[in-house]
Coordinates of C-alpha atoms in Angstrom, one line a residue:
M1 CA 6.2 15.3 18.8
G2 CA 6.9 12.2 20.8
W3 CA 5.9 8.6 20.1
R4 CA 3.8 7.3 17.3
R5 CA 2.1 4.0 18.2
V6 CA 0.6 1.7 15.7
W7 CA -1.8 -1.3 16.2
W8 CA -2.6 -3.6 13.4
H9 CA -4.4 -6.9 13.2
R10 CA -4.0 -10.1 11.2
G11 CA -6.4 -12.8 12.0
N12 CA -6.2 -13.3 15.8
H13 CA -2.8 -11.7 16.1
T14 CA -2.2 -8.1 17.2
R15 CA 1.1 -6.3 16.9
N16 CA 2.0 -3.2 18.7
Y17 CA 4.8 -0.9 17.4
S18 CA 6.0 2.4 18.8
H19 CA 7.9 4.8 16.7
N20 CA 9.8 7.7 18.2
V21 CA 9.4 10.3 15.5
M22 CA 12.3 12.3 16.9
S23 CA 14.9 9.5 16.9
G24 CA 13.4 7.3 14.2
K25 CA 13.5 4.3 16.5
W26 CA 10.9 1.5 16.3
E27 CA 10.1 -0.8 19.2
G28 CA 7.7 -3.6 18.7
T29 CA 5.9 -6.5 20.4
G30 CA 5.0 -9.4 18.2
K31 CA 6.8 -11.9 16.1
C32 CA 8.5 -9.4 13.8
Y33 CA 10.5 -7.0 16.0
L34 CA 14.3 -6.7 15.6
P35 CA 16.2 -9.2 17.8
T36 CA 18.6 -7.4 20.2
T37 CA 20.3 -10.3 22.1
Q38 CA 21.7 -12.3 19.2
P39 CA 23.7 -11.0 16.3
P40 CA 23.1 -12.5 12.9
K41 CA 24.4 -16.1 12.6
L42 CA 26.5 -15.3 9.5
F43 CA 28.4 -12.7 11.5
L44 CA 29.2 -15.2 14.3
S45 CA 30.4 -17.9 11.9
L46 CA 32.8 -15.6 10.1
H47 CA 34.0 -14.0 13.2
K48 CA 35.0 -17.3 14.7
S49 CA 36.8 -18.5 11.6
T50 CA 39.5 -15.9 11.3
S51 CA 41.1 -13.1 13.2
S52 CA 42.5 -11.2 10.3
A53 CA 41.5 -7.5 10.0
H54 CA 40.3 -8.0 6.4
S55 CA 38.0 -10.9 7.4
L56 CA 36.7 -9.0 10.4
L57 CA 35.8 -6.0 8.1
V58 CA 34.0 -8.4 5.7
S59 CA 32.1 -10.0 8.5
L60 CA 31.2 -6.6 10.0
F61 CA 29.9 -5.5 6.6
I62 CA 27.8 -8.7 6.2
G63 CA 26.5 -8.4 9.7
I64 CA 25.4 -4.8 9.2
E65 CA 23.8 -5.7 5.9
S66 CA 21.8 -8.5 7.6
I67 CA 20.6 -6.1 10.3
I68 CA 19.6 -3.6 7.6
Q69 CA 17.6 -6.3 5.8
L70 CA 15.8 -7.2 9.0
I71 CA 15.0 -3.5 9.7
I72 CA 13.6 -3.1 6.1
Q73 CA 11.5 -6.2 6.6
M74 CA 10.1 -4.9 9.9
A75 CA 9.5 -1.5 8.5
Q76 CA 7.6 -2.9 5.5
E77 CA 5.3 -4.9 7.8
V78 CA 4.7 -1.8 10.0
V79 CA 4.1 0.7 7.2
I80 CA 2.3 -1.5 4.6
P81 CA 0.2 -4.0 6.5
V82 CA -1.9 -4.7 3.4
D83 CA -4.1 -7.4 4.9
E84 CA -5.2 -5.7 8.1
V85 CA -8.8 -4.6 8.1
L86 CA -8.2 -1.5 10.3
L87 CA -5.2 0.4 11.6
G88 CA -5.2 2.4 14.8
E89 CA -2.4 4.9 15.5
E90 CA -1.5 7.1 18.5
I91 CA 0.5 10.2 17.7
D92 CA 0.9 12.3 20.8
H93 CA -2.6 13.9 21.3
V94 CA -3.9 12.7 17.9
R95 CA -5.5 9.3 17.1
L96 CA -5.7 8.0 13.6
I97 CA -8.1 5.3 12.3
T98 CA -7.5 3.9 8.8
L99 CA -10.1 1.6 7.2
N100 CA -7.9 -0.8 5.3
R101 CA -9.8 -3.2 3.0
P102 CA -9.1 -1.3 -0.3
R103 CA -9.9 -4.3 -2.5
Q104 CA -13.3 -4.7 -0.8
L105 CA -13.9 -0.9 -0.9
N106 CA -13.4 -0.8 2.9
V107 CA -16.7 -2.5 3.6
I108 CA -17.6 -2.9 7.3
S109 CA -17.1 -6.4 8.6
S110 CA -17.7 -7.7 12.2
K111 CA -14.0 -7.3 12.9
V112 CA -14.0 -3.7 11.7
V113 CA -17.0 -2.9 14.0
S114 CA -15.3 -4.5 17.0
L115 CA -12.1 -2.7 16.5
L116 CA -13.8 0.7 15.9
A117 CA -15.7 0.3 19.2
E118 CA -12.6 -0.7 21.1
Y119 CA -10.5 2.2 19.9
L120 CA -13.2 4.8 20.3
E121 CA -14.1 3.8 23.8
K122 CA -10.5 3.6 24.8
W123 CA -9.7 7.0 23.3
E124 CA -12.7 8.8 24.7
K125 CA -11.6 7.7 28.2
D126 CA -7.9 8.6 27.5
N127 CA -7.3 12.2 28.7
K128 CA -4.3 12.4 26.4
A129 CA -6.4 11.7 23.3
E130 CA -7.9 14.9 21.9
L131 CA -8.4 14.5 18.2
V132 CA -9.6 11.4 16.3
I133 CA -9.1 11.3 12.5
I134 CA -10.7 8.6 10.3
K135 CA -9.9 7.8 6.7
G136 CA -9.9 5.0 4.2
T137 CA -7.3 3.5 1.9
G138 CA -7.7 3.0 -1.8
R139 CA -10.4 4.5 -3.9
A140 CA -13.1 4.3 -1.3
F141 CA -13.8 5.7 2.2
S142 CA -16.3 2.9 2.9
A143 CA -18.9 1.2 0.7
G144 CA -20.9 0.2 3.8
G145 CA -21.8 -3.1 5.3
D146 CA -20.3 -6.4 4.0
L147 CA -23.2 -7.7 1.9
K148 CA -21.5 -11.0 1.2
M149 CA -21.3 -11.5 5.0
F150 CA -25.1 -11.2 5.2
Y151 CA -25.7 -13.4 2.2
D152 CA -23.4 -16.1 3.4
G153 CA -25.3 -16.2 6.8
R154 CA -28.7 -16.3 5.3
K155 CA -29.3 -20.0 6.2
S156 CA -28.1 -19.7 9.8
K157 CA -30.4 -18.3 12.3
D158 CA -29.4 -14.8 13.4
S159 CA -25.8 -15.3 12.1
C160 CA -25.3 -11.5 11.8
L161 CA -27.2 -10.4 14.9
E162 CA -24.1 -9.7 16.8
V163 CA -22.5 -7.4 14.1
V164 CA -25.8 -5.6 13.6
Y165 CA -26.2 -5.0 17.3
R166 CA -22.6 -3.8 17.7
M167 CA -22.8 -1.5 14.7
Y168 CA -26.0 0.3 15.7
W169 CA -24.8 0.6 19.3
L170 CA -21.6 2.1 17.9
C171 CA -23.5 4.5 15.7
Y172 CA -25.0 6.1 18.8
H173 CA -21.6 6.6 20.3
I174 CA -20.2 8.1 17.1
H175 CA -23.0 10.6 17.1
T176 CA -22.4 11.5 20.7
Y177 CA -18.6 11.2 20.9
K178 CA -16.8 13.5 23.4
K179 CA -13.6 14.1 21.5
T180 CA -13.2 16.1 18.3
Q181 CA -13.5 13.9 15.2
V182 CA -12.5 14.5 11.6
A183 CA -13.5 12.3 8.7
L184 CA -11.3 12.6 5.6
V185 CA -13.6 11.2 2.9
H186 CA -12.6 10.5 -0.7
G187 CA -14.2 8.1 -3.1
I188 CA -17.2 6.0 -2.2
S189 CA -19.1 6.7 1.1
M190 CA -22.3 4.7 1.1
G191 CA -24.8 3.3 3.5
G192 CA -23.2 2.3 6.8
G193 CA -19.9 3.6 5.5
A194 CA -21.4 7.1 5.5
S195 CA -22.3 6.7 9.2
L196 CA -18.6 7.1 9.8
M197 CA -18.7 10.4 8.0
V198 CA -21.9 12.4 8.4
P199 CA -22.1 12.5 12.3
M200 CA -18.5 13.7 12.8
K201 CA -17.9 17.2 14.1
F202 CA -15.9 17.8 10.9
S203 CA -16.4 15.8 7.7
V204 CA -14.1 16.7 4.8
V205 CA -15.1 15.7 1.3
T206 CA -13.5 16.1 -2.2
E207 CA -14.4 16.1 -5.8
K208 CA -14.0 12.3 -5.8
T209 CA -16.5 11.7 -3.0
V210 CA -19.6 9.8 -3.9
F211 CA -22.4 9.4 -1.3
S212 CA -25.5 7.3 -1.4
T213 CA -28.0 5.3 0.8
P214 CA -29.2 2.7 -1.7
E215 CA -30.5 0.1 0.8
A216 CA -34.1 0.1 -0.3
S217 CA -33.2 -0.9 -3.8
I218 CA -32.0 -4.3 -2.6
G219 CA -34.9 -5.0 -0.2
F220 CA -33.3 -3.5 2.9
H221 CA -33.9 -0.2 4.6
T222 CA -32.0 3.0 5.3
D223 CA -30.1 2.2 8.5
C224 CA -27.1 3.1 10.7
G225 CA -28.9 6.2 12.0
F226 CA -29.9 7.5 8.5
S227 CA -33.6 7.1 9.2
Y228 CA -32.9 9.9 11.7
I229 CA -30.4 11.9 9.6
H230 CA -32.5 11.8 6.4
S231 CA -35.7 12.7 8.2
H232 CA -34.1 15.9 9.5
L233 CA -32.9 17.1 6.1
P234 CA -34.6 20.2 4.6
G235 CA -38.0 19.5 3.0
H236 CA -38.4 16.0 1.6
L237 CA -34.8 15.5 0.5
G238 CA -34.4 12.6 3.0
E239 CA -37.2 10.6 1.4
F240 CA -35.8 11.3 -2.0
L241 CA -32.3 10.0 -1.0
A242 CA -33.6 7.0 0.9
L243 CA -36.1 5.8 -1.7
T244 CA -34.0 6.4 -4.9
G245 CA -30.5 5.8 -3.6
A246 CA -29.6 9.0 -5.6
R247 CA -25.9 9.9 -5.4
L248 CA -24.5 13.1 -4.1
N249 CA -21.0 14.5 -4.9
G250 CA -18.7 16.3 -2.5
K251 CA -20.1 19.8 -3.3
E252 CA -23.7 18.6 -2.9
L253 CA -22.9 16.9 0.5
V254 CA -21.6 20.3 1.9
A255 CA -24.6 22.1 0.4
A256 CA -27.1 19.6 1.9
G257 CA -25.4 19.7 5.4
L258 CA -24.1 16.1 5.2
A259 CA -20.5 17.3 5.2
T260 CA -18.8 20.3 6.7
H261 CA -15.9 21.2 4.3
F262 CA -14.9 20.6 0.7
V263 CA -11.1 20.2 0.1
P264 CA -9.6 19.4 -3.3
F265 CA -8.4 15.8 -3.4
E266 CA -4.8 16.7 -4.1
K267 CA -4.7 18.7 -0.8
L268 CA -6.1 15.9 1.4
P269 CA -2.6 14.4 2.4
E270 CA -1.3 17.8 3.3
L271 CA -4.4 18.5 5.4
E272 CA -3.9 15.3 7.2
K273 CA -0.3 16.2 8.1
R274 CA -1.5 19.7 9.2
L275 CA -4.1 18.2 11.6
I276 CA -1.5 15.8 13.0
S277 CA 1.0 18.6 13.5
L278 CA -1.7 20.7 15.2
N279 CA -1.7 18.1 17.9
S280 CA -4.9 19.4 19.5
G281 CA -8.6 18.7 19.7
D282 CA -9.5 22.4 20.1
K283 CA -12.6 22.7 17.8
N284 CA -11.8 26.3 16.7
A285 CA -8.1 25.3 15.9
V286 CA -9.2 22.2 14.0
K287 CA -11.8 24.2 12.0
S288 CA -9.2 26.9 11.2
A289 CA -6.7 24.3 10.0
I290 CA -9.3 22.7 7.7
E291 CA -10.3 26.1 6.4
E292 CA -6.7 26.7 5.3
F293 CA -7.3 24.0 2.6
S294 CA -11.1 24.2 2.0
V295 CA -12.8 26.0 -0.8
E296 CA -16.2 27.5 -1.2
V297 CA -18.9 25.3 -2.8
Q298 CA -20.6 26.2 -6.0
L299 CA -23.2 23.7 -7.1
D300 CA -23.2 22.6 -10.7
A301 CA -26.2 23.9 -12.7
D302 CA -27.6 20.4 -13.2
S303 CA -27.3 19.4 -9.5
V304 CA -30.3 17.5 -8.1
L305 CA -30.2 19.9 -5.2
N306 CA -31.4 22.6 -7.6
K307 CA -34.5 20.5 -8.2
K308 CA -35.8 21.0 -4.6
S309 CA -39.3 22.2 -5.6
I310 CA -39.9 19.1 -7.7
I311 CA -38.5 16.8 -5.0
D312 CA -40.6 18.3 -2.3
E313 CA -43.7 18.2 -4.4
C314 CA -43.3 14.5 -5.3
F315 CA -41.7 13.0 -2.2
S316 CA -44.1 14.6 0.2
K317 CA -46.9 12.2 -0.9
D318 CA -48.3 9.8 1.6
T319 CA -47.4 6.5 -0.1
V320 CA -44.7 5.1 -2.4
A321 CA -47.2 4.6 -5.2
E322 CA -48.3 8.2 -5.0
I323 CA -44.7 9.4 -5.0
I324 CA -44.0 7.4 -8.2
K325 CA -47.1 8.6 -9.9
S326 CA -46.2 12.3 -9.1
F327 CA -42.6 11.7 -10.2
E328 CA -43.8 10.3 -13.5
A329 CA -46.0 13.3 -14.1
E330 CA -43.0 15.6 -13.5
A331 CA -40.8 13.5 -15.8
S332 CA -43.2 14.2 -18.7
K333 CA -42.6 17.9 -18.5
E334 CA -40.1 19.7 -20.6
G335 CA -36.7 20.1 -19.0
N336 CA -37.1 17.3 -16.6
G337 CA -35.0 14.7 -18.4
W338 CA -32.9 14.1 -15.3
I339 CA -35.9 12.3 -13.7
G340 CA -35.9 9.4 -16.2
A341 CA -32.9 7.4 -14.9
I342 CA -33.8 8.0 -11.2
L343 CA -37.4 7.0 -11.8
K344 CA -36.3 3.8 -13.6
G345 CA -34.2 2.8 -10.6
L346 CA -37.0 3.6 -8.2
K347 CA -39.4 1.3 -10.1
R348 CA -36.8 -1.5 -10.2
S349 CA -36.4 -1.5 -6.4
S350 CA -37.9 -3.9 -4.0
P351 CA -41.5 -3.0 -3.3
T352 CA -41.2 -4.3 0.3
G353 CA -38.0 -2.4 0.8
L354 CA -39.5 0.9 -0.5
K355 CA -42.5 0.7 1.8
I356 CA -40.5 -0.1 4.9
T357 CA -38.0 2.6 4.1
L358 CA -40.6 5.4 3.6
R359 CA -42.4 4.6 6.8
S360 CA -39.0 4.4 8.7
I361 CA -38.0 7.9 7.4
R362 CA -41.4 9.4 8.3
E363 CA -41.3 7.9 11.8
G364 CA -37.7 9.3 12.2
R365 CA -39.1 12.8 12.1
K366 CA -40.8 12.3 15.4
Q367 CA -38.1 10.1 17.0
T368 CA -34.9 10.8 18.9
L369 CA -31.6 9.3 17.7
P370 CA -31.8 6.4 20.2
E371 CA -35.4 5.7 19.2
S372 CA -34.5 5.6 15.5
L373 CA -31.6 3.2 16.1
K374 CA -33.7 0.9 18.2
K375 CA -36.3 0.9 15.4
E376 CA -33.6 0.2 12.8
F377 CA -32.3 -2.8 14.8
R378 CA -35.8 -4.3 14.8
L379 CA -36.3 -3.7 11.1
T380 CA -32.9 -5.2 10.2
M381 CA -33.3 -8.3 12.3
N382 CA -36.9 -8.9 11.0
I383 CA -35.7 -8.4 7.4
L384 CA -32.7 -10.7 7.8
R385 CA -35.0 -13.3 9.4
T386 CA -37.2 -13.0 6.3
S387 CA -40.2 -12.2 8.5
I388 CA -42.3 -10.9 5.6
S389 CA -40.0 -11.3 2.5
E390 CA -36.7 -12.8 1.3
D391 CA -36.1 -9.7 -0.9
V392 CA -32.9 -8.7 0.9
Y393 CA -31.1 -11.9 -0.1
E394 CA -32.5 -11.8 -3.6
G395 CA -31.3 -8.2 -3.9
I396 CA -27.8 -9.0 -2.7
R397 CA -27.7 -12.0 -5.0
A398 CA -28.6 -10.0 -8.1
L399 CA -26.2 -7.1 -7.2
T400 CA -23.1 -8.8 -5.8
I401 CA -23.2 -12.6 -6.1
D402 CA -24.5 -13.5 -9.6
K403 CA -24.4 -9.8 -10.7
D404 CA -27.2 -10.3 -13.2
N405 CA -29.0 -7.1 -11.9
A406 CA -32.3 -9.0 -12.4
P407 CA -33.8 -9.5 -9.0
K408 CA -37.1 -11.3 -8.7
W409 CA -39.0 -9.6 -5.9
E410 CA -41.7 -11.3 -3.8
P411 CA -44.2 -9.8 -3.7
P412 CA -43.4 -8.3 -7.2
S413 CA -45.4 -5.0 -6.9
L414 CA -46.3 -2.4 -4.4
D415 CA -50.0 -3.2 -4.5
K416 CA -49.3 -6.8 -3.4
V417 CA -47.2 -5.8 -0.3
D418 CA -49.4 -6.6 2.7
E419 CA -49.6 -3.5 5.0
E420 CA -50.3 -5.7 8.0
K421 CA -47.1 -7.6 7.4
V422 CA -45.2 -4.3 7.1
D423 CA -46.6 -3.4 10.5
L424 CA -45.1 -6.6 11.9
V425 CA -41.5 -5.6 11.3
F426 CA -41.9 -2.4 13.2
Q427 CA -43.3 -4.1 16.3
P428 CA -41.1 -3.6 19.5
F429 CA -39.1 -6.5 20.9
K430 CA -39.2 -7.5 24.6
E431 CA -37.4 -4.8 26.5
D432 CA -34.2 -6.8 27.3
L433 CA -33.9 -7.8 23.6
E434 CA -34.0 -4.2 22.2
L435 CA -30.9 -2.4 21.3
Q436 CA -29.6 -1.2 24.7
I437 CA -28.6 2.5 24.5
P438 CA -27.5 3.9 27.8
E439 CA -29.6 6.8 29.1
R440 CA -27.2 8.1 31.8
E441 CA -24.0 9.9 30.9
E442 CA -21.9 8.0 33.5
S443 CA -22.9 4.7 31.9
R444 CA -22.7 5.8 28.3
W445 CA -20.5 2.8 27.3
H446 CA -22.8 0.3 28.8
G447 CA -25.3 -1.9 26.9
K448 CA -22.7 -3.8 24.9
Y449 CA -23.7 -6.9 23.0
E450 CA -21.9 -9.3 25.5
T451 CA -24.2 -8.1 28.3
T452 CA -27.4 -8.9 26.5
P453 CA -29.4 -12.1 26.5
Y454 CA -28.4 -12.6 22.9
A455 CA -24.8 -13.3 23.9
T456 CA -25.7 -15.6 26.8
S457 CA -28.4 -17.8 25.2
K458 CA -30.2 -18.4 22.0
V459 CA -33.2 -16.2 22.0
I460 CA -35.7 -14.9 19.5
A461 CA -36.8 -11.3 19.8

């Protein structure tokens, strides 16, 4: 199959290894590649001390053993780079991205965003690259944005502006990518993490997949393109998912059109090998390969997707308050016990976050993807700047910092949220301070953060 090339990153260091899968030979640039000009010191010292055949054999053995130890050390660093946030591999015509922060549930940091953008641009322009596969290590695909990063930057003006800009800009390019993409999704896939799954040409989920967009519950809003995605789901399922943060399993994701295939978890490694051996980005060939492992989806009887009529009835209302009132009425009816826990979570969510999220989803129905992403950029920056409320930081504190799950929202109720203030966070920025999404195909990778006024001077949108 040729050469398998691996990039991985620790801090500011990048190491580049190539592995010839036919010969088994590794070649590397970085501080850990095997030295070729000097034999092990122990070998030299023994060789100089005696000329007897027996001593020579002993020294040869020790020298070979030292070399083997060095090879093992190098292989361990290449194969198990446990502290690298993202791995990028080139395997002939296949490109493989691995999200690699398992202890943090593969949350998306500024480094992850930068590397993703770098790889995807490079590979889209590389004629040899045909198929891009993305997966996560550990028990999660990706739990979304790094909330601690946002919380730690709360006292510094626009500390997270760059990562927000880069992520939303990247979301557009993921949606419109020119090469065939496959997401292999097991475990948690939430918020921004799901933006690396849903837009792909092929998104493969398992019985262990858990999807959610819970941002409104912590005083934020449904972002990373989901104000567009959710608004285009059947009926009012999008409002339901965005406002309640309700979870969907793998079967439900396929049934709702948020994933393309369901593959049993135990078969996922075999599917990955099959796609790599396919060595092609031909969409029909990739689809056929996935279908060798996929199974038909049968929703469980108690699936929330079987409650479509109730969801559409309640979540079609004009306001959050009317939605909650309608949902309460349905909860009192026999057989609707499933509503209780969801309704409780909805009522405990940030009133400001709920109002912003509902309006954003409703606007998404009339917007293009670029328009939705630009809107989301404004909303995110205004929320992080606490333009009308500090709820987002209070929500993060209660969920991930103090973990008391007892946020104190301000304002504390829906009726106290000023509609004029909500209007403010939706107002456009000056044109050059908006998210810059290229309109012409020949310049589709233009509009990067470093070309904006944000990167060259301190500005306020």
